[in-house]
Short mmCIF file of C-alpha atoms in Angstrom, two decimals:
data_model
loop_
_atom_site.label_atom_id
_atom_site.label_comp_id
_atom_site.label_asym_id
_atom_site.label_seq_id
_atom_site.Cartn_x
_atom_site.Cartn_y
_atom_site.Cartn_z
CA MET A 1 41.34 16.57 7.29
CA ILE A 2 39.64 13.27 6.55
CA ARG A 3 41.59 11.63 9.37
CA PHE A 4 40.51 14.43 11.70
CA GLY A 5 36.86 13.92 10.66
CA VAL A 6 37.04 10.17 11.33
CA LYS A 7 38.68 10.69 14.75
CA GLU A 8 36.10 13.36 15.59
CA TYR A 9 33.28 10.94 14.72
CA ILE A 10 34.77 8.16 16.85
CA ARG A 11 35.45 10.54 19.74
CA ASN A 12 31.73 11.45 19.80
CA ILE A 13 30.51 7.95 19.01
CA TRP A 14 27.97 7.88 21.87
CA PHE A 15 26.30 11.04 20.56
CA HIS A 16 26.08 9.47 17.12
CA LEU A 17 24.71 6.18 18.44
CA CYS A 18 21.99 8.07 20.30
CA MET A 19 21.09 9.98 17.13
CA ILE A 20 21.00 6.76 15.07
CA VAL A 21 18.70 5.03 17.59
CA ILE A 22 16.38 8.05 17.90
CA LEU A 23 16.25 8.51 14.13
CA CYS A 24 15.52 4.80 13.63
CA ILE A 25 12.68 4.94 16.19
CA MET A 26 11.29 8.08 14.55
CA LEU A 27 11.35 6.47 11.10
CA SER A 28 9.74 3.28 12.41
CA VAL A 29 6.91 4.99 14.29
CA SER A 30 6.17 7.52 11.56
CA THR A 31 6.27 4.76 8.92
CA VAL A 32 3.58 2.86 10.82
CA PHE A 33 1.36 5.95 10.63
CA VAL A 34 2.19 6.53 6.95
CA SER A 35 1.49 2.86 6.17
CA ASN A 36 -1.82 3.10 8.03
CA LEU A 37 -2.71 6.22 6.08
CA TYR A 38 -1.72 4.53 2.82
CA GLU A 39 -3.76 1.46 3.76
CA GLN A 40 -6.84 3.43 4.82
CA THR A 41 -6.89 5.50 1.61
CA LYS A 42 -6.26 2.67 -0.85
CA ILE A 43 -9.92 2.39 -1.83
CA TYR A 44 -10.06 6.16 -2.33
CA ARG A 45 -7.07 6.03 -4.67
CA LEU A 46 -8.43 2.98 -6.49
CA THR A 47 -11.87 4.51 -7.16
CA GLU A 48 -10.48 7.86 -8.30
CA ASP A 49 -10.81 6.87 -11.97
CA TYR A 50 -14.17 5.13 -11.58
CA LEU A 51 -16.28 7.38 -9.37
CA ASP A 52 -17.56 10.58 -10.89
CA ASP A 53 -20.82 12.52 -10.82
CA ASP A 54 -22.04 10.67 -13.92
CA SER A 55 -20.92 7.17 -12.88
CA PHE A 56 -23.47 4.38 -12.59
CA PHE A 57 -23.48 0.94 -11.00
CA VAL A 58 -24.36 -2.56 -12.09
CA GLY A 59 -25.17 -5.43 -9.74
CA THR A 60 -24.83 -8.40 -12.11
CA ILE A 61 -24.64 -8.99 -15.85
CA TRP A 62 -23.64 -12.10 -17.77
CA GLU A 63 -20.52 -11.90 -19.89
CA LYS A 64 -22.30 -12.54 -23.21
CA ASN A 65 -24.75 -9.74 -22.49
CA TYR A 66 -22.03 -7.32 -21.41
CA GLU A 67 -20.26 -7.89 -24.72
CA LYS A 68 -23.39 -6.70 -26.52
CA THR A 69 -23.27 -3.30 -24.80
CA ASN A 70 -21.46 -0.22 -26.03
CA VAL A 71 -19.59 0.70 -22.84
CA THR A 72 -16.94 3.41 -23.27
CA GLY A 73 -14.98 4.73 -20.32
CA ASN A 74 -13.39 3.44 -17.11
CA VAL A 75 -14.98 0.17 -16.06
CA LEU A 76 -14.45 -1.94 -12.96
CA PHE A 77 -16.07 -5.38 -12.74
CA ASN A 78 -15.47 -8.57 -10.83
CA ARG A 79 -15.70 -11.70 -13.02
CA LEU A 80 -16.97 -14.71 -11.14
CA TYR A 81 -16.84 -18.45 -11.86
CA TRP A 82 -18.24 -21.41 -9.93
CA GLY A 83 -16.38 -24.67 -9.56
CA GLN A 84 -14.95 -27.32 -7.27
CA VAL A 85 -11.51 -28.51 -6.31
CA GLU A 86 -10.56 -32.16 -6.31
CA GLU A 87 -10.94 -32.48 -2.57
CA ALA A 88 -14.23 -30.58 -2.41
CA GLY A 89 -16.62 -33.02 -4.02
CA THR A 90 -19.80 -31.14 -4.85
CA ASP A 91 -19.05 -28.06 -2.73
CA THR A 92 -19.05 -24.85 -4.74
CA ILE A 93 -15.98 -22.64 -4.60
CA LEU A 94 -16.09 -19.12 -6.04
CA ALA A 95 -13.22 -18.02 -8.28
CA ASN A 96 -12.81 -14.24 -8.67
CA VAL A 97 -10.77 -12.74 -11.49
CA TYR A 98 -9.06 -9.92 -9.63
CA PRO A 99 -8.59 -6.85 -11.88
CA ASP A 100 -5.06 -5.47 -12.20
CA ALA A 101 -6.20 -2.06 -10.90
CA VAL A 102 -7.54 -3.63 -7.71
CA MET A 103 -4.42 -5.76 -7.26
CA ASN A 104 -2.20 -2.67 -7.60
CA TYR A 105 -4.06 -0.59 -5.03
CA MET A 106 -5.49 -3.29 -2.76
CA LYS A 107 -2.97 -6.11 -2.75
CA PRO A 108 -4.55 -8.72 -0.47
CA ARG A 109 -3.10 -9.25 2.98
CA LEU A 110 -1.93 -12.84 3.42
CA GLU A 111 -1.80 -15.18 6.36
CA ALA A 112 0.84 -17.31 4.62
CA GLY A 113 2.67 -17.40 1.31
CA SER A 114 3.03 -14.48 -1.11
CA CYS A 115 1.16 -12.80 -3.95
CA PRO A 116 1.85 -14.25 -7.40
CA LYS A 117 4.25 -12.13 -9.43
CA GLU A 118 3.52 -11.41 -13.04
CA GLY A 119 5.61 -13.48 -15.44
CA GLU A 120 6.91 -15.90 -12.80
CA GLY A 121 4.24 -18.61 -13.05
CA ASP A 122 4.62 -22.15 -14.30
CA ASP A 123 3.33 -22.76 -17.84
CA THR A 124 1.45 -25.84 -16.63
CA GLU A 125 -0.60 -24.04 -13.95
CA ILE A 126 -1.69 -20.62 -12.77
CA SER A 127 -0.87 -19.08 -9.40
CA VAL A 128 -3.79 -18.00 -7.23
CA LEU A 129 -4.67 -16.91 -3.71
CA ILE A 130 -7.13 -18.97 -1.70
CA SER A 131 -8.99 -18.30 1.51
CA LYS A 132 -9.00 -20.52 4.55
CA ASN A 133 -10.76 -23.72 3.65
CA PRO A 134 -11.88 -27.06 5.10
CA TYR A 135 -10.02 -29.02 2.43
CA GLY A 136 -6.54 -28.75 3.87
CA LEU A 137 -5.22 -26.55 1.06
CA ARG A 138 -2.25 -24.48 2.23
CA ALA A 139 0.24 -22.08 0.70
CA GLY A 140 2.44 -24.01 -1.70
CA ASP A 141 -0.14 -26.69 -2.52
CA HIS A 142 -1.09 -27.74 -6.05
CA PHE A 143 -4.70 -28.53 -6.92
CA VAL A 144 -7.12 -28.72 -9.84
CA TYR A 145 -10.05 -26.33 -10.10
CA ARG A 146 -12.99 -27.79 -12.03
CA ILE A 147 -15.43 -25.38 -13.70
CA ARG A 148 -18.68 -26.93 -14.92
CA TYR A 149 -19.00 -26.50 -18.67
CA ASP A 150 -22.36 -28.21 -19.03
CA GLU A 151 -24.39 -30.76 -17.07
CA LYS A 152 -21.81 -33.52 -17.52
CA ASN A 153 -18.49 -31.93 -18.44
CA TYR A 154 -15.93 -29.92 -16.50
CA ILE A 155 -12.98 -27.79 -17.51
CA GLU A 156 -10.01 -28.59 -15.33
CA ILE A 157 -7.51 -25.82 -14.53
CA PRO A 158 -4.31 -26.75 -12.63
CA MET A 159 -3.65 -24.16 -9.92
CA TYR A 160 -0.92 -23.35 -7.42
CA ALA A 161 -1.92 -21.83 -4.07
CA ALA A 162 0.65 -19.06 -3.76
CA GLY A 163 -0.86 -17.62 -0.58
CA ILE A 164 -3.66 -17.86 1.99
CA LEU A 165 -5.92 -14.83 2.43
CA SER A 166 -6.17 -13.25 5.86
CA ASP A 167 -9.61 -12.71 7.33
CA GLY A 168 -10.94 -9.27 8.20
CA GLN A 169 -9.81 -7.32 5.13
CA ARG A 170 -11.70 -5.53 2.39
CA LEU A 171 -11.68 -7.46 -0.89
CA TYR A 172 -13.34 -6.94 -4.25
CA LEU A 173 -15.35 -10.15 -4.34
CA GLY A 174 -18.12 -11.40 -6.56
CA SER A 175 -20.64 -11.66 -3.76
CA GLU A 176 -24.07 -10.17 -3.35
CA LEU A 177 -23.82 -6.64 -1.98
CA LYS A 178 -26.30 -5.17 0.46
CA THR A 179 -27.08 -2.10 -1.59
CA SER A 180 -29.06 0.82 -0.23
CA LEU A 181 -29.46 4.55 -0.70
CA TYR A 182 -27.18 5.07 2.32
CA MET A 183 -24.26 2.87 1.29
CA SER A 184 -20.76 4.31 0.82
CA TYR A 185 -18.21 3.60 -1.87
CA GLU A 186 -16.37 1.30 0.56
CA ASP A 187 -19.36 -1.08 0.48
CA PHE A 188 -18.28 -2.20 -3.00
CA PHE A 189 -15.30 -3.77 -1.21
CA PRO A 190 -16.84 -5.70 1.71
CA VAL A 191 -14.85 -7.09 4.61
CA TYR A 192 -14.29 -10.80 4.01
CA SER A 193 -14.12 -13.40 6.74
CA TYR A 194 -14.19 -17.12 6.07
CA GLU A 195 -15.00 -17.72 9.74
CA GLN A 196 -18.27 -15.82 9.31
CA THR A 197 -19.36 -16.76 5.79
CA GLN A 198 -17.83 -20.25 5.45
CA GLU A 199 -17.44 -19.42 1.73
CA VAL A 200 -14.18 -20.54 0.16
CA GLN A 201 -12.88 -17.91 -2.23
CA ILE A 202 -10.17 -18.10 -4.87
CA LEU A 203 -8.59 -14.91 -6.20
CA ILE A 204 -7.05 -15.17 -9.65
CA PRO A 205 -4.94 -12.10 -10.58
CA GLU A 206 -5.93 -10.88 -14.02
CA TYR A 207 -2.40 -11.37 -15.38
CA GLU A 208 -2.56 -15.02 -14.25
CA PHE A 209 -6.07 -15.50 -15.65
CA GLN A 210 -4.85 -14.42 -19.09
CA ARG A 211 -2.51 -17.43 -19.12
CA ILE A 212 -5.45 -19.87 -19.22
CA LYS A 213 -5.43 -21.37 -22.72
CA VAL A 214 -8.76 -23.24 -22.71
CA LYS A 215 -12.09 -21.60 -23.50
CA LEU A 216 -14.12 -21.06 -20.34
CA PRO A 217 -17.88 -20.84 -19.91
CA GLU A 218 -19.22 -17.34 -19.57
CA ALA A 219 -18.53 -15.48 -16.35
CA LEU A 220 -20.92 -13.45 -14.26
CA TYR A 221 -19.85 -9.82 -14.06
CA MET A 222 -20.68 -8.42 -10.61
CA ASN A 223 -20.52 -5.21 -8.58
CA GLY A 224 -19.64 -3.00 -11.52
CA ILE A 225 -18.69 0.66 -11.43
CA ILE A 226 -18.81 2.42 -14.81
CA ASN A 227 -17.53 5.93 -15.40
CA PRO A 228 -18.54 7.00 -18.92
CA SER A 229 -15.91 8.68 -21.06
CA ASP A 230 -15.91 12.49 -20.81
CA THR A 231 -15.88 12.67 -24.60
CA LEU A 232 -19.44 11.29 -24.75
CA SER A 233 -22.44 13.56 -24.92
CA ASP A 234 -25.27 13.29 -22.41
CA ASP A 235 -27.39 11.44 -24.97
CA GLU A 236 -24.58 8.95 -25.64
CA LYS A 237 -24.10 8.36 -21.92
CA GLU A 238 -27.81 7.72 -21.50
CA ALA A 239 -27.79 5.32 -24.46
CA MET A 240 -24.91 3.45 -22.84
CA ARG A 241 -26.83 3.16 -19.58
CA GLN A 242 -29.84 1.77 -21.40
CA SER A 243 -27.71 -0.76 -23.28
CA ILE A 244 -26.55 -2.08 -19.89
CA PHE A 245 -29.83 -1.95 -18.02
CA GLN A 246 -31.79 -3.90 -20.63
CA TYR A 247 -29.82 -6.94 -19.42
CA THR A 248 -29.85 -6.21 -15.69
CA ASP A 249 -31.88 -4.29 -13.16
CA MET A 250 -30.60 -0.97 -11.92
CA GLY A 251 -30.54 -2.00 -8.26
CA VAL A 252 -30.83 0.24 -5.22
CA TYR A 253 -27.81 2.51 -5.29
CA PRO A 254 -27.35 6.06 -4.01
CA PRO A 255 -26.81 8.84 -6.56
CA ALA A 256 -23.22 8.95 -7.82
CA GLU A 257 -22.88 12.53 -6.58
CA ARG A 258 -23.57 11.38 -3.02
CA LEU A 259 -20.94 8.63 -3.23
CA VAL A 260 -18.39 11.11 -4.59
CA GLU A 261 -19.10 13.54 -1.75
CA ASN A 262 -19.00 10.73 0.80
CA ARG A 263 -15.69 9.56 -0.66
CA LYS A 264 -14.08 12.98 -0.24
CA THR A 265 -15.44 13.36 3.29
CA LEU A 266 -14.01 10.03 4.43
CA PHE A 267 -10.69 10.78 2.76
CA TYR A 268 -10.20 14.16 4.44
CA SER A 269 -11.36 12.72 7.75
CA THR A 270 -8.64 10.06 7.48
CA LEU A 271 -6.02 12.67 6.66
CA LEU A 272 -7.00 14.85 9.62
CA LYS A 273 -6.70 11.88 12.00
CA ASN A 274 -3.26 10.75 10.86
CA ILE A 275 -1.25 13.68 9.52
CA PRO A 276 -1.16 15.73 12.78
CA LEU A 277 0.15 12.67 14.65
CA VAL A 278 2.90 12.13 12.08
CA VAL A 279 3.89 15.81 12.22
CA ILE A 280 4.03 15.80 16.04
CA ILE A 281 6.16 12.63 16.10
CA VAL A 282 8.59 13.98 13.52
CA LEU A 283 8.88 17.33 15.32
CA LEU A 284 9.47 15.82 18.76
CA PHE A 285 12.13 13.39 17.58
CA SER A 286 13.76 16.00 15.33
CA ILE A 287 14.04 18.42 18.26
CA SER A 288 15.68 15.65 20.30
CA ILE A 289 18.20 14.97 17.53
CA MET A 290 18.93 18.68 17.07
CA GLY A 291 19.45 18.99 20.83
CA ILE A 292 21.98 16.14 20.84
CA LEU A 293 23.69 17.67 17.81
CA THR A 294 23.91 21.06 19.55
CA ILE A 295 25.52 19.54 22.66
CA LYS A 296 27.93 17.56 20.51
CA THR A 297 28.88 20.64 18.44
CA MET A 298 29.41 22.79 21.57
CA LYS A 299 31.60 20.07 23.05
CA SER A 300 33.72 20.02 19.87
CA VAL A 301 34.10 23.80 19.56
CA ARG A 302 37.57 23.85 21.19
CA TYR A 303 38.84 21.18 18.81
CA TYR A 304 37.52 23.17 15.88
CA GLY A 305 39.30 26.26 17.28
CA ILE A 306 42.62 24.41 17.21
CA MET A 307 41.96 23.41 13.62
CA TYR A 308 41.02 27.01 12.78
CA ALA A 309 44.48 28.06 13.98
CA CYS A 310 45.94 25.48 11.57
CA GLY A 311 44.04 26.96 8.63
CA MET A 312 40.72 25.11 8.65
CA ARG A 313 37.69 27.17 7.62
CA VAL A 314 34.19 27.19 9.11
CA LYS A 315 32.84 25.64 5.90
CA THR A 316 35.04 22.60 6.47
CA ALA A 317 33.74 22.11 10.00
CA VAL A 318 30.16 22.40 8.72
CA PHE A 319 31.00 19.86 6.01
CA PHE A 320 32.22 17.44 8.69
CA THR A 321 28.89 17.85 10.52
CA ALA A 322 26.94 17.18 7.32
CA ALA A 323 29.08 14.12 6.55
CA GLU A 324 28.56 12.77 10.08
CA MET A 325 24.81 13.24 9.78
CA CYS A 326 24.82 11.49 6.39
CA VAL A 327 26.55 8.49 8.00
CA ASN A 328 24.04 8.53 10.87
CA ALA A 329 21.09 8.75 8.47
CA ALA A 330 22.42 5.89 6.34
CA ALA A 331 22.97 3.73 9.44
CA ALA A 332 19.49 4.56 10.75
CA LEU A 333 17.91 3.73 7.37
CA LEU A 334 19.68 0.36 7.25
CA LEU A 335 18.63 -0.45 10.83
CA PHE A 336 15.10 0.73 10.09
CA ALA A 337 14.86 -1.42 6.93
CA GLY A 338 16.21 -4.41 8.86
CA LEU A 339 13.63 -4.03 11.61
CA LEU A 340 10.79 -3.76 9.09
CA THR A 341 12.04 -6.85 7.26
CA ILE A 342 12.12 -8.82 10.52
CA GLN A 343 8.63 -7.57 11.43
CA LYS A 344 7.25 -8.48 8.02
CA LYS A 345 8.73 -11.98 8.07
CA PHE A 346 8.44 -13.03 11.70
CA LYS A 347 5.84 -10.54 13.08
CA PRO A 348 7.38 -10.28 16.59
CA ILE A 349 4.89 -7.55 17.56
CA GLY A 350 1.90 -9.00 15.71
CA GLU A 351 0.08 -7.88 12.57
CA ILE A 352 0.64 -4.17 11.92
CA ASN A 353 0.72 -1.95 8.85
CA ALA A 354 4.44 -1.35 8.48
CA SER A 355 5.61 -1.83 4.90
CA LEU A 356 8.53 -0.28 3.09
CA GLY A 357 6.83 0.70 -0.14
CA THR A 358 7.60 3.66 -2.37
CA ALA A 359 5.59 6.14 -0.28
CA GLU A 360 7.16 5.01 3.02
CA LEU A 361 10.68 4.99 1.56
CA MET A 362 10.31 8.48 0.09
CA PHE A 363 8.97 9.72 3.42
CA ALA A 364 11.91 8.20 5.35
CA VAL A 365 14.51 9.57 2.92
CA GLY A 366 12.79 12.98 2.99
CA ILE A 367 13.04 13.10 6.80
CA CYS A 368 16.75 12.19 6.63
CA VAL A 369 17.44 14.90 4.04
CA LEU A 370 15.67 17.52 6.17
CA LEU A 371 17.65 16.46 9.26
CA ILE A 372 20.93 16.69 7.33
CA LEU A 373 20.03 20.20 6.17
CA GLY A 374 18.96 21.07 9.73
CA SER A 375 22.26 19.80 11.13
CA VAL A 376 24.17 21.98 8.66
CA TRP A 377 22.18 25.05 9.68
CA ASN A 378 22.56 24.20 13.38
CA ALA A 379 26.34 23.70 13.19
CA ARG A 380 26.87 26.79 11.07
CA SER A 381 24.86 28.94 13.48
CA ILE A 382 26.87 27.74 16.51
CA LEU A 383 30.29 28.01 14.87
CA LYS A 384 29.54 31.46 13.46
CA GLU A 385 28.93 32.70 17.01
CA HIS A 386 32.42 31.60 18.12
CA THR A 387 35.42 33.24 16.47
CA PRO A 388 38.76 31.39 16.51
CA ILE A 389 40.21 33.92 19.02
CA GLN A 390 37.23 33.46 21.37
CA ILE A 391 37.53 29.70 21.14
CA LEU A 392 41.28 29.68 21.92
CA ARG A 393 40.89 32.13 24.80
CA ASP A 394 38.07 30.14 26.36
CA ARG A 395 39.55 27.96 29.10
CA ASP A 396 36.27 27.00 30.76
#
């Protein structure tokens, strides 16, 4: 039976190649849409724990003052330092300590190099990401970042430029926000472009920052979002607000309720723009694959009839169809993963959102599983309509 299944697969190899190519194209196109959806909703997913109806916002507060407050709850701050690199002379370069939560949901897009991986750094230096710069620093370069400790002294931190930040992406930077009553939650993550601002930025992942052994001068905490713990009473929440605002001004921010509503509106708008397109693509390509499978099954009916006469059951023929589709799905997944790897490394069609993360992989595998189940149902339906006697009598 196994030999028959292999011969049957080879005999219909062109049908299977067509299905593999179509399935690979479907996975590639739908993955681009899923990746876009995942990319467009990353800020929504990041702020889920920080934005609530009772959240409040802080423009700037010095580290020593923040430590005097009694903040309890989910807190998101950017910590900012000022310094120079060896080649920069007196030019100021901003170093941002990038929180782990932001790195997980909004991993920066890079023009070159790669993001530092936790636990893989050199003990003598920390790995960072740096923007485009006029100092000739590129991915893979080593440099020293000098933070002014007082009027005469600097703290020197050896750094390794693991990657170069791409322009035109939203980043959580310690820069002055243009706050207003009409701002949205996305404004906390402004679009950064070195070409426009001419500001050199260094991003230090929090897990890399923790490896710095020397004592640093105090940082400036900026663009904070604080969501008080739900276990606090209203009076305790108000006391916490006052403990913060005695060290900083409240700033011009919209009510938290408006930001929460705006956040949900933008999220559902993004879903409505992308999900119908993904569904239509999957349906169209799935119908094409099912059509090819139907033609292939009808063409093989006479061979199955001969095998029926030799004792084969319908379940066995359906099993062969499922096994063939499993092989096709596996081949399509491998081809699909290869194409994405080539695109990610060499970018033959330019910069697009097409990553093979957990969400994209689960989506691709889910489509393959549904197609395998659909092929089983399709084959069973066709073969049930043709009895062995009808098949053997059919000469046409």
